[in-house]
Amino acid sequence: MSQSQISGSQALMRAFVAEGVETIFGYPGGAIMPVYDALYDFHDKMRHILVRHEQGAVHAAQGYSRVTGKTGVVIVTSGPAATNVITGVADAMIDSTPMVVVCGQVVASLLATDAFQETDVVGITQPITKWSYQIRSAAEIPWAVARAFYIAREGRPGPVVLDLTKNAQIELMNFHYEPCTFIRSFIPTPPIDEQTVSDAAALINQAKKPFALVGQGVILGNAEDELLAMLEKAQIPAAWTLLGLSAMPTDHPLNKGMLGMHGNYGCNIKTNECDVLIAIGMRFDDRVTSKLATYAKQAKIIHFDIDIAEINKNVKADVAVLGNSKETIAAVTKQLQPARHDEWISSFDSYAKIEYDEVIKEEVDPSTPDIKMGEVISKVSEATGHKAICVTDVGQNQMMGARYFKFSQTRSMVTSGGLGTMGFGLPAAIGAKIGAPHRTVCLFCGDGGIQMTIQELGTILQENIGVKIIVLNNHFLGMVRQWQEMFFDERYSFTNMKNPDFVAVAKAYGINGKCVSTHEELDHAIAEMVSNDDPYLLEVRIEPKGMVLPMVPAGADITDVRLK
Amino acid sequence: MEKTLYTVIVFSENRPGLLNQVSIIFSRRQLNIESLTVSASSIEGVHKFTITVYTDEEEIDKVVKQIEKRIDVLKAYYYTDDEVIYQEVALYKVDTESILESDEIEQLVRKYNARFLEITRTFSVIEMTGHTDEIKELYYALDKFGVKQYVRSGRIAITKSTSELLSKFLSEREEEAKG
Ligand SMILES: Cc1ncc(C[n+]2csc(CCOP(=O)(O)OP(=O)(O)O)c2C)c(N)n1
Ligand SMILES: [Mg+2]
């Protein structure tokens, strides 16, 4: 039976369908038009979200991926569109988010001639992708797409860029699709070494003061249940990194809070008191460790990771347990003896109390007329029954979101951790809502950050995406202002902002909203906001000079926690 | 920290752009590549990079892990000089007249186990294989008579280990591919 030939663009669509793609975020243009033409016939199989800027497409795909665990898919044209996706690709790389980005490219015969809208996309993206590949003929499409999804998803996930020349989109080919299951040069998940499993178990079994650090690797490995089983069996208190947030419920008695620069007091102090530090799917980022020379020197370090390049990168491990977290955690747990560390666990309490008295109490329930960020976040969390997805932008709003939002289920925190990309929030929230349509998605963003991708309100308008946008308006680039106050003699160099009427802007896009500046108005507006599933923009005028505390200054010892 | 000359050997699939991917891992750390040789390996379809670089063990270990993390890289290893047999080749161009004037150049060629590759009426080319310092020594010795051109290749190296790590890796992967 002879197969009838199809175009490269149709092949791309069929390959997407074969990979189970349901949603595509994109923006058309000259060098990708044949693909868009093919997409026209597939609109009943795949939903295409037309964003307003290509950066928005990538961040939306990231938000979608973070809440669903699926690979985000982006299609854009060549040249400026390809360079517009760079920020999101770099963000997905450092935060291990699986994504396949297809960029149009000029016809192969024009490559390297400085043709109209030609950029060296593979050259630019090599350092910020897991894999970046130029497809020059239609025949390569099924192979390259299958590989792209396999690479993006397997092992430690990350972004893949396919640079698709226009001729490849048009040429005819015989379509035959086989998903990729093996690449000779790529071992996504290292095999488990039983010796390291028993070494880790032995260390934990003899620990008097064990402490677990929970990273995103737990979520990416779907190992939330295994994690809890391990922590509960051996009674190990745990703290999370920014991206590990929501891997375990906030109110679990062994959940002691966040690590790092704006983490919880006790978690940072105890890092340098524990006897066995169990790092799970985290990479000892400098925002978590602060000064390495004095970090957890007293402890034996166990490092669970899927990526061997993370072992001994920043902190030397005494035992490295390589493999998929779901399997490695379970394997170690099997060899653990039930244990109790009551005194050690309750030793976190006195720090929690100090932090509560000196920082949290006033932050969530201010005694002054000004609204505070922590107050807004905890009220919104409360109003959603702690069941919502929390998306943040970057800055004070992000750290406050991480500190004060509460979680009862996994994959509920979407934030730009490694790259700290302002402008991430709004498009990521759109992607998150599309990925989890039956959940409430709350975005907390600053007055600065929302203006970096505010055009995505147009995407919300067009697709009617019920995102709850909370603009924490302090009329400052707040986090930078905080540093200026603390470390630059209060010299507020270019950090105050004259802002538009955000509610009016939202209104122009057909989005309901309110601007509030008293505690009472805030309560009413939150109630109104969560009363239905429509998009909503809540602008909250908050105190202009709020501070995120506690804070460990950059480069200080992790125990150098400033409460004021 | 003490810096050592490491020989990094990378085996990769034969795909465009690999050199860039490997070299940016060094440049990101401000590591200067001392020498670089890229060619097909003895295994069909497998490319081989031989790179020398001065650094410390902790850094080279991280570099090699990052290289191996690149999807199309099969394997990357690092060695100190005592773990490999290595060689470079150098070419020296001198005036034929200066060879004829005395027997000193001929003596040098004998002493360093070099050889005449080409002799024309005007110029001659001497070839030598060896280690960097020997090659440099010969250069300084010849330069007394005027060396017109001098080129030195990057290092190529063969490991002293008894098991052939790459072949083993490839056959293991072949088994795994079968299921
Ligand atoms: C794209 C980008 N540019 C600059 C920064 C540096 N930066 C980090 S936080 C911050 C201030 C953010 O201000 P705003 O969005 O109002 O949030 P706030 O801190 O006030 O909550 C800036 C400028 C960044 N993280 N990302
Ligand atoms: Mg602000």
XYZ file of C-alpha atoms in Angstrom, chain A residues 196 200 203-204 209-219 223 227 230-231 236-241 244 259 271 274-285 288-289 292 295-296 299-307 310-326 328-329 332:
74
model
C 24.403 4.217 47.792
C 22.099 6.651 52.715
C 23.384 7.455 57.672
C 19.750 8.345 58.257
C 19.179 15.364 64.010
C 18.266 14.590 60.395
C 16.975 17.391 58.183
C 15.494 17.033 54.690
C 15.681 19.699 51.990
C 12.939 19.258 49.443
C 13.463 20.517 45.911
C 11.513 20.431 42.686
C 13.005 17.032 41.909
C 10.360 15.543 44.188
C 7.580 17.098 42.120
C 7.558 11.389 44.407
C 8.702 11.672 50.292
C 10.120 8.551 54.205
C 9.786 11.652 56.374
C 12.544 13.777 59.625
C 11.696 17.468 59.678
C 11.794 19.025 56.215
C 12.131 22.387 54.561
C 11.658 23.320 50.918
C 13.321 25.364 48.266
C 10.024 22.487 46.007
C 15.018 27.654 53.049
C 20.784 23.752 58.452
C 21.581 19.043 61.827
C 23.803 15.978 61.764
C 22.548 14.512 58.492
C 21.359 16.787 55.708
C 19.189 14.996 53.161
C 18.930 17.032 49.976
C 16.306 15.700 47.587
C 16.056 16.931 44.019
C 17.559 20.308 44.768
C 20.751 21.908 43.530
C 22.121 23.979 46.429
C 21.462 27.279 44.704
C 19.453 28.587 49.397
C 22.956 28.064 50.759
C 29.196 27.822 50.968
C 27.237 25.871 54.956
C 26.236 22.721 56.875
C 26.559 17.551 58.741
C 26.928 14.447 56.659
C 25.337 15.248 53.315
C 23.117 12.867 51.370
C 22.215 14.144 47.916
C 19.388 12.549 45.930
C 19.383 13.689 42.310
C 18.702 12.472 38.801
C 21.441 14.671 37.349
C 24.596 18.368 40.296
C 26.531 16.061 42.609
C 29.453 17.910 44.237
C 28.742 20.970 42.079
C 28.213 23.316 45.011
C 28.134 21.126 48.102
C 30.142 17.915 48.420
C 27.992 14.903 49.109
C 29.034 12.125 51.479
C 26.509 9.882 49.789
C 24.996 10.594 46.382
C 21.884 8.631 45.530
C 21.450 8.905 41.799
C 18.214 8.069 40.076
C 14.570 8.943 39.760
C 13.395 10.387 43.081
C 10.276 8.243 43.156
C 15.361 6.230 45.135
C 13.295 7.655 47.993
C 15.956 4.184 50.930
